[in-house]
Coordinates of C-alpha atoms in Angstrom, one line a residue:
Chain A
M1 CA 0.0 0.0 0.0
D2 CA 1.0 3.7 -0.4
I3 CA 0.9 6.1 2.5
Q4 CA 1.0 9.9 2.8
L5 CA 3.2 11.6 5.4
K6 CA 3.7 15.2 6.4
I7 CA 7.0 15.7 8.3
L8 CA 8.2 18.8 10.0
R9 CA 11.5 19.8 8.6
F10 CA 14.1 22.3 9.9
N11 CA 17.6 22.9 8.8
P12 CA 19.4 25.3 11.2
E13 CA 21.9 26.4 8.4
R14 CA 19.2 27.3 5.9
D15 CA 15.7 27.8 7.5
K16 CA 14.3 30.5 9.8
Q17 CA 11.1 28.6 10.5
P18 CA 10.3 24.8 10.4
Y19 CA 8.0 23.8 7.6
F20 CA 6.0 20.7 6.6
Q21 CA 7.2 18.5 3.7
D22 CA 4.9 16.0 2.1
F23 CA 6.0 12.4 1.3
N24 CA 4.2 9.8 -0.7
V25 CA 5.8 6.5 0.3
K26 CA 5.0 3.5 -2.0
N27 CA 4.9 -0.2 -1.3
V28 CA 4.8 -0.2 2.5
S29 CA 3.1 -3.0 4.5
D30 CA 1.0 -2.6 7.5
D31 CA 3.3 -4.7 9.6
W32 CA 6.0 -2.0 9.2
R33 CA 6.9 0.2 12.1
L34 CA 6.8 3.9 11.7
L35 CA 10.6 3.9 12.1
D36 CA 10.8 1.6 9.0
V37 CA 8.9 4.2 7.0
L38 CA 11.3 6.9 8.2
H39 CA 14.2 4.6 7.1
E40 CA 12.6 4.1 3.8
I41 CA 12.3 7.9 3.3
K42 CA 15.9 8.5 4.3
G43 CA 17.1 5.6 2.1
N44 CA 15.1 6.2 -1.1
Y45 CA 13.3 9.5 -1.0
D46 CA 15.2 12.2 0.9
G47 CA 18.6 11.4 2.5
S48 CA 18.6 14.7 4.4
L49 CA 15.7 13.7 6.7
T50 CA 17.2 13.6 10.2
F51 CA 15.9 11.7 13.2
R52 CA 17.4 9.8 16.2
R53 CA 17.2 6.1 16.6
S54 CA 19.6 3.6 18.1
C55 CA 18.3 0.2 19.2
A56 CA 15.1 0.4 17.2
H57 CA 13.4 -2.0 19.6
G58 CA 11.8 0.3 22.2
I59 CA 14.7 0.1 24.7
C60 CA 17.0 3.1 24.1
G61 CA 14.1 5.6 23.9
S62 CA 15.8 7.8 21.3
D63 CA 13.0 8.0 18.6
G64 CA 10.3 9.7 20.5
M65 CA 8.3 12.0 18.3
K66 CA 4.8 13.5 17.9
V67 CA 2.7 11.4 15.6
N68 CA -0.7 12.6 14.6
G69 CA -0.7 15.0 17.6
K70 CA 0.4 12.6 20.2
N71 CA 3.9 11.6 21.5
K72 CA 4.9 8.1 20.4
L73 CA 8.0 6.0 20.0
A74 CA 8.4 5.5 16.2
C75 CA 9.9 2.0 16.7
A76 CA 7.1 0.8 18.9
L77 CA 4.3 2.0 16.6
L78 CA 3.0 -0.3 13.8
L79 CA 1.4 1.1 10.7
K80 CA -1.7 -1.1 11.3
D81 CA -2.3 0.8 14.6
I82 CA -2.4 4.2 12.8
N83 CA -5.1 5.4 10.3
T84 CA -3.0 5.2 7.1
K85 CA -5.9 6.4 5.0
K86 CA -5.2 9.8 6.3
T87 CA -2.0 11.7 6.0
I88 CA 0.3 10.8 9.0
V89 CA 1.7 14.0 10.6
I90 CA 5.1 13.7 12.2
E91 CA 6.6 16.4 14.3
P92 CA 9.5 16.5 16.9
L93 CA 8.7 16.2 20.6
P94 CA 6.9 19.3 21.7
S95 CA 8.4 22.3 23.6
L96 CA 12.1 21.2 23.3
P97 CA 14.4 23.2 21.0
I98 CA 14.7 21.7 17.5
I99 CA 18.3 20.9 16.4
K100 CA 17.4 19.5 13.0
D101 CA 14.2 18.0 11.6
L102 CA 13.0 15.5 14.3
V103 CA 16.0 15.8 16.5
V104 CA 15.5 17.9 19.6
D105 CA 17.9 19.2 22.3
M106 CA 17.2 17.0 25.3
S107 CA 19.6 18.7 27.7
S108 CA 16.9 20.4 29.8
F109 CA 15.1 17.0 30.1
F110 CA 18.2 15.3 31.4
S111 CA 19.2 18.1 33.7
K112 CA 15.7 17.8 35.4
Y113 CA 16.3 14.1 35.6
E114 CA 19.6 14.6 37.4
V115 CA 17.9 16.9 39.9
V116 CA 16.1 14.0 41.7
K117 CA 19.5 12.2 42.3
P118 CA 18.8 9.1 40.2
Y119 CA 21.3 6.9 41.9
L120 CA 21.5 4.8 45.2
I121 CA 22.1 7.0 48.2
T122 CA 23.3 5.2 51.4
N123 CA 24.6 6.5 54.7
S124 CA 25.0 3.2 56.6
P125 CA 28.1 1.1 56.0
P126 CA 27.6 -1.8 53.6
P127 CA 27.0 -5.3 55.1
P128 CA 30.4 -7.0 55.6
N129 CA 29.9 -10.3 53.8
H130 CA 27.3 -9.7 51.1
E131 CA 25.7 -7.0 49.0
R132 CA 22.8 -4.9 50.1
I133 CA 19.9 -7.4 49.8
Q134 CA 16.5 -6.7 48.4
S135 CA 13.7 -9.2 48.6
N136 CA 11.8 -10.3 45.5
E137 CA 8.6 -8.7 46.8
D138 CA 10.3 -5.4 47.4
A139 CA 11.9 -5.5 44.0
E140 CA 8.5 -6.2 42.4
K141 CA 7.1 -3.0 43.8
L142 CA 9.7 -1.0 41.7
F143 CA 9.3 -3.0 38.4
E144 CA 6.8 -0.7 36.8
S145 CA 8.6 2.5 37.6
A146 CA 12.0 1.0 36.7
K147 CA 10.7 0.2 33.2
C148 CA 11.2 3.8 32.1
I149 CA 13.5 4.3 29.1
L150 CA 13.8 8.1 29.4
C151 CA 12.4 8.8 25.9
A152 CA 10.9 12.2 27.1
C153 CA 7.5 11.4 25.6
C154 CA 5.8 11.9 28.9
T155 CA 7.5 15.1 30.1
T156 CA 7.1 16.8 26.7
S157 CA 3.4 15.8 26.5
C158 CA 2.6 17.5 29.8
P159 CA 0.8 20.9 29.6
S160 CA 2.6 21.9 32.9
T161 CA 5.9 21.5 31.1
W162 CA 4.7 23.7 28.2
T163 CA 4.0 26.6 30.5
N164 CA 6.8 26.2 33.1
D165 CA 10.4 25.6 31.9
N166 CA 11.4 24.6 35.4
Y167 CA 8.7 22.1 36.1
I168 CA 10.5 18.9 37.0
G169 CA 8.2 16.7 34.8
P170 CA 6.8 13.2 35.1
A171 CA 9.9 11.2 34.0
A172 CA 12.0 12.7 36.8
M173 CA 9.3 12.2 39.4
L174 CA 8.9 8.5 38.3
R175 CA 12.6 8.0 38.8
A176 CA 12.4 9.7 42.2
Y177 CA 9.6 7.2 43.1
R178 CA 11.8 4.3 42.0
Y179 CA 14.6 5.3 44.4
I180 CA 12.4 6.6 47.3
N181 CA 10.7 3.3 47.4
D182 CA 13.8 1.2 47.1
T183 CA 14.4 -0.6 50.4
R184 CA 18.2 -0.3 50.1
D185 CA 18.1 3.5 49.5
E186 CA 18.5 6.0 52.3
G187 CA 18.1 9.3 50.4
G188 CA 14.3 9.3 50.4
D189 CA 13.9 12.5 52.4
E190 CA 16.4 14.4 50.3
R191 CA 14.5 13.6 47.2
L192 CA 11.1 14.4 48.8
D193 CA 12.5 17.8 49.7
I194 CA 13.4 18.4 46.1
L195 CA 9.9 17.4 44.9
D196 CA 8.2 19.6 47.5
T197 CA 9.2 22.8 45.8
P198 CA 7.1 25.3 43.7
D199 CA 8.3 23.7 40.4
G200 CA 8.0 20.2 41.8
I201 CA 5.3 17.7 42.3
W202 CA 2.5 20.1 43.0
R203 CA 2.5 21.4 39.4
C204 CA 1.1 17.9 38.4
H205 CA -2.6 18.6 37.7
T206 CA -3.4 14.9 36.9
I207 CA -4.0 15.7 33.2
F208 CA -2.9 12.1 32.3
N209 CA -1.2 13.1 29.0
C210 CA 1.9 11.3 30.3
I211 CA 0.1 8.0 30.6
E212 CA -1.3 8.3 27.1
A213 CA 2.2 9.1 25.7
C214 CA 4.2 6.4 27.6
P215 CA 5.4 3.7 25.2
K216 CA 6.1 1.4 28.1
E217 CA 2.5 1.8 29.4
I218 CA 3.6 2.9 32.9
N219 CA 0.9 4.5 35.0
I220 CA 3.0 7.5 35.8
T221 CA 0.2 9.5 37.4
W222 CA -0.4 6.7 39.9
H223 CA 3.3 6.8 40.9
I224 CA 3.1 10.6 41.3
S225 CA 0.0 10.3 43.4
Q226 CA 1.8 7.9 45.8
L227 CA 4.6 10.4 46.1
K228 CA 2.0 13.2 46.9
K229 CA 0.5 10.9 49.6
K230 CA 4.0 10.3 51.0
L231 CA 4.7 14.0 51.1
S232 CA 1.5 15.0 52.8
S233 CA 1.7 12.2 55.4
R234 CA 5.3 13.5 56.2
E235 CA 3.8 16.9 57.1
M236 CA 1.3 15.4 59.5
Chain B
M1 CA 28.9 23.2 13.4
E2 CA 32.8 23.0 13.3
N3 CA 32.6 23.4 17.1
D4 CA 31.4 19.8 17.3
T5 CA 34.9 18.5 16.7
N6 CA 36.3 20.4 19.7
S7 CA 36.4 18.6 23.0
G8 CA 34.5 20.1 25.9
N9 CA 31.0 21.5 26.2
T10 CA 30.2 23.2 22.9
Y11 CA 26.8 21.7 22.6
H12 CA 25.0 24.9 23.6
K13 CA 26.6 26.8 20.6
I14 CA 24.4 24.8 18.2
K15 CA 21.7 27.0 16.6
T16 CA 18.3 25.6 17.5
F17 CA 14.7 26.5 16.9
D18 CA 12.7 27.3 20.0
Q19 CA 9.3 25.7 19.3
K20 CA 7.9 26.6 22.8
N21 CA 4.4 27.9 22.5
W22 CA 2.0 26.7 25.1
V23 CA -1.1 28.1 23.4
S24 CA -0.6 26.3 20.1
E25 CA 0.6 23.2 21.9
N26 CA -2.6 23.1 24.0
L27 CA -4.7 23.5 20.9
N28 CA -2.8 21.0 18.8
Y29 CA -2.0 18.2 21.1
K30 CA -4.5 15.3 20.9
K31 CA -6.8 15.3 23.9
D32 CA -8.0 12.4 26.0
S33 CA -10.4 12.2 28.9
G34 CA -7.8 13.4 31.3
S35 CA -6.9 16.6 29.4
R36 CA -10.5 17.3 28.5
A37 CA -11.4 17.1 32.2
W38 CA -8.5 19.4 33.1
I39 CA -9.5 22.0 30.5
L40 CA -13.2 21.9 31.4
H41 CA -12.2 22.2 35.1
R42 CA -10.3 25.4 34.3
I43 CA -13.1 26.9 32.2
S44 CA -15.8 26.1 34.8
G45 CA -13.5 27.5 37.6
I46 CA -13.0 30.8 35.7
A47 CA -16.8 30.9 34.9
L48 CA -17.6 30.5 38.6
V49 CA -15.3 33.3 39.6
A50 CA -16.9 35.5 36.9
Y51 CA -20.3 34.5 38.3
L52 CA -19.2 35.6 41.8
F53 CA -18.7 39.2 40.5
L54 CA -22.0 39.1 38.6
H55 CA -23.7 37.9 41.8
I56 CA -22.3 40.8 43.9
Y57 CA -23.4 43.2 41.1
S58 CA -26.9 41.7 41.0
I59 CA -27.5 42.0 44.8
S60 CA -26.0 45.5 45.0
P61 CA -29.5 47.2 44.7
L62 CA -29.9 46.0 48.4
T63 CA -28.0 49.2 49.3
Q64 CA -30.9 51.2 47.6
G65 CA -33.7 49.7 49.7
E66 CA -36.3 47.0 49.3
V67 CA -38.2 48.3 46.3
A68 CA -35.0 48.6 44.1
F69 CA -33.9 45.1 45.1
N70 CA -37.3 43.5 44.4
N71 CA -37.4 45.3 41.0
K72 CA -34.0 43.9 40.1
M73 CA -35.0 40.4 41.3
Q74 CA -38.0 40.6 39.0
T75 CA -35.7 40.7 35.9
Y76 CA -33.7 37.7 37.1
S77 CA -36.8 35.5 37.4
S78 CA -37.5 35.8 33.6
P79 CA -37.2 32.6 31.6
F80 CA -34.0 33.7 30.0
F81 CA -32.2 34.1 33.3
M82 CA -33.8 30.8 34.5
V83 CA -32.0 29.0 31.7
V84 CA -28.8 30.9 32.3
E85 CA -29.0 29.8 35.9
W86 CA -29.6 26.2 34.9
F87 CA -26.4 26.3 32.9
L88 CA -24.6 27.9 35.7
F89 CA -25.6 24.9 37.8
A90 CA -24.0 22.7 35.0
F91 CA -20.7 24.5 35.6
V92 CA -21.0 24.1 39.4
L93 CA -21.8 20.4 38.9
F94 CA -18.8 19.7 36.6
H95 CA -16.4 21.6 38.8
A96 CA -17.7 19.7 41.9
L97 CA -17.8 16.2 40.4
N98 CA -14.4 16.6 38.7
G99 CA -13.0 17.9 42.0
I100 CA -14.2 14.7 43.7
R101 CA -12.6 12.8 40.8
I102 CA -9.2 14.6 41.4
V103 CA -9.4 13.8 45.1
I104 CA -10.0 10.2 44.3
V105 CA -7.1 10.2 41.8
D106 CA -4.7 11.8 44.3
W107 CA -5.8 9.9 47.5
A108 CA -7.4 6.6 46.6
D109 CA -5.5 5.0 43.7
G110 CA -8.0 6.6 41.3
A111 CA -5.2 7.0 38.7
K112 CA -5.7 3.4 37.9
Y113 CA -9.3 3.9 36.8
H114 CA -9.4 7.6 35.9
K115 CA -11.2 7.1 32.6
Q116 CA -14.1 5.2 34.3
L117 CA -14.2 8.0 37.0
Y118 CA -14.5 10.6 34.2
R119 CA -17.4 8.8 32.5
L120 CA -19.0 8.2 35.9
S121 CA -18.8 11.9 36.7
W122 CA -20.6 12.7 33.4
V123 CA -23.3 10.2 34.1
F124 CA -24.0 11.7 37.6
G125 CA -23.6 15.2 36.1
V126 CA -26.2 14.7 33.4
I127 CA -28.7 13.0 35.8
L128 CA -28.4 15.8 38.4
F129 CA -28.5 18.5 35.6
L130 CA -31.8 17.1 34.3
A131 CA -33.2 16.7 37.8
M132 CA -32.4 20.3 38.6
G133 CA -34.1 21.3 35.3
A134 CA -37.2 19.4 36.4
I135 CA -37.3 21.2 39.7
M136 CA -36.6 24.7 38.3
F137 CA -39.0 24.4 35.5
A138 CA -41.7 22.4 37.3
H139 CA -44.3 25.1 36.8
E140 CA -43.6 25.5 33.0
L141 CA -43.5 21.7 32.6
K142 CA -46.9 21.3 34.3
N143 CA -48.4 23.9 31.9
L144 CA -46.9 22.0 28.9
F145 CA -48.5 18.7 29.6

């Protein structure tokens, strides 16, 4: 089958404004991923089309983009799951600066991620004869939040991010949950202090765009609500 | 772009396009039940604040005595204002029911079934809206049948 695409293009050396370019891609099959279509365009239609991708299997999280008005991972999106009768509109992730075509500058996203201290914090000395042990049950509680691949689909889909540059965002809060609820970690209070700031967790208005965007189907808002509960019970 | 080959942090020197525009983003991003509820909650909240000012204005003839007040109230009991008040009740209803939904989302694991809660608040809202209409327009309805 043939499909129509509209892709937002921007070349920093030539363009002042991004513009849409139309592509008519022939002989695609509905078991293709959207990423395969982008490869097809880059290989056979327009070699200058620029996008990020690395593993192409939904693990590295580098090909997040806005597809038909919603953030998606191009490698985790089959053509049969999109309405191919209509033109498919592809744009870069919202609100982040565009470097070229579908490639955005993720530095602000990662600096917010670093703010919540995404590593194990311990004050007590390690046990002498073995590693810090975590039970299977305790590990299971973290599985959903640890699935995050940092593709930035959630943070850039959030209306709070669009209006507030400093808002910490769902991805960073999810990672905070993952460490705060880790039984081996001792930096929970430190992280809760960071979340309990004007640009922190209280800017989450439970809009649920993050859940709709997450390619890993993580219920991010539920994790944030658990952190909100933890924070308010700390005050009591 | 020749800066790229240098070692050290030259990343910020790359020319980028700032696409930040919260108005167009809010208009263009595809909406689901959660974002619809959020937008309606904002609109109904602003409408209720606006109504508060209107309310203060409408009872202000109280300062001019009983007759002036009663005259003013006469205009507000016209069918047009009755319908306006009925829709004002709709705003109150949405804001209240969605407020309960948000409390359930934040405090009672409601994030796991937020879509069902959204639908449920609409069902309750429509029932209560119609019930209020039946009470408000009982006299007119009686004349009709």
